[in-house]
Coordinates of C-alpha atoms in Angstrom, one line a residue:
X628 CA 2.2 -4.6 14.9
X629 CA -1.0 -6.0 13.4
X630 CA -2.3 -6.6 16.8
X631 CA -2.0 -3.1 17.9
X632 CA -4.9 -0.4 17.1
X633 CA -7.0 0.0 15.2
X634 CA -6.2 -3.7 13.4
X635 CA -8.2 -5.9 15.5
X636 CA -10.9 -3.2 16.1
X637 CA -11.0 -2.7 12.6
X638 CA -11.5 -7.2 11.9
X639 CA -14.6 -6.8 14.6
X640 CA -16.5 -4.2 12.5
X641 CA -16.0 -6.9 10.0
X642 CA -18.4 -9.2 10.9
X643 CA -18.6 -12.6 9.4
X644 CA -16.4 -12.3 6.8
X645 CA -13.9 -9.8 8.1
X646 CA -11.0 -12.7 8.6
X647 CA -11.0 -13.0 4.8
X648 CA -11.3 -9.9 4.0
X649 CA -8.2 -8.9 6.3
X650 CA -6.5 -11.9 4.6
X651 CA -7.1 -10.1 1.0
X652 CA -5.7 -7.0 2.5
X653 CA -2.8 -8.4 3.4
X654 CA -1.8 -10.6 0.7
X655 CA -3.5 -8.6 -2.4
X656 CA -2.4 -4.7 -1.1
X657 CA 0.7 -3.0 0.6
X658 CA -0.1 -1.1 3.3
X659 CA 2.7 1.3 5.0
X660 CA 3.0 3.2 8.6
X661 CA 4.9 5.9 9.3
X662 CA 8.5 5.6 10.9
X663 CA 9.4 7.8 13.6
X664 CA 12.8 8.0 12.8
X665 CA 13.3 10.6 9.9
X666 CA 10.7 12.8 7.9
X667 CA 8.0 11.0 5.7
X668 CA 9.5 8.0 6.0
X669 CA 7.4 4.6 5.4
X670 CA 7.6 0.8 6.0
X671 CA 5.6 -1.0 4.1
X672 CA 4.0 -4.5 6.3
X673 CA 1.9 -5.9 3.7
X674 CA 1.5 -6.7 0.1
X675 CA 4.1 -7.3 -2.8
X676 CA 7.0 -5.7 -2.8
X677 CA 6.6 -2.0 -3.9
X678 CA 10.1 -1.8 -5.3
X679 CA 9.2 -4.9 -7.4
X680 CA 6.2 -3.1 -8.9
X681 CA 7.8 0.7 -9.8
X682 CA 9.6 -0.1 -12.3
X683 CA 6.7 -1.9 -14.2
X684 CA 4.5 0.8 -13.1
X685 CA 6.7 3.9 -14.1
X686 CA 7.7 2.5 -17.9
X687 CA 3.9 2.3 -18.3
X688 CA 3.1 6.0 -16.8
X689 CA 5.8 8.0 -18.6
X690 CA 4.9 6.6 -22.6
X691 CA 1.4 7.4 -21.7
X692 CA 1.9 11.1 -20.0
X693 CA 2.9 13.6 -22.1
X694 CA 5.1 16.7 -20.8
X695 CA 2.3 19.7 -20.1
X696 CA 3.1 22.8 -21.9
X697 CA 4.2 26.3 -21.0
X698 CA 3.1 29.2 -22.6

């Protein structure tokens, strides 16, 4: 998959440093494509596990939002 367009395109506008760069992107973030099969649906092929980082992420986002009020 990662040597398919636009990935190695997108290490050659890199320059110099794009190897490590692509390696940073890899490890440090998750990056999804879109499946064909089904609507919206995602893989992700890089970065930690998103389901290992939601519920971390969500206990923080709901004490800090507050429900927005109807008048």
């Amino acid at each position: 998959m990662l040597k398919q367009q636009p990935w190695p395109q997108l290490l050659s506008l890199m320059g110099e440093s794009g190897e490590r760069i692509m390696l940073d992107l890899l490890l440090d973030c998750a990056i999804f494509v879109p499946l064909k099969a089904g609507a919206n649906n995602l893989c992700q092929i890089s970065g930690e596990d998103y389901t290992s980082t939601i519920k971390m992420e969500s206990l923080y986002s709901f004490k800090a939002r507050k429900a927005p009020v109807r008048r």
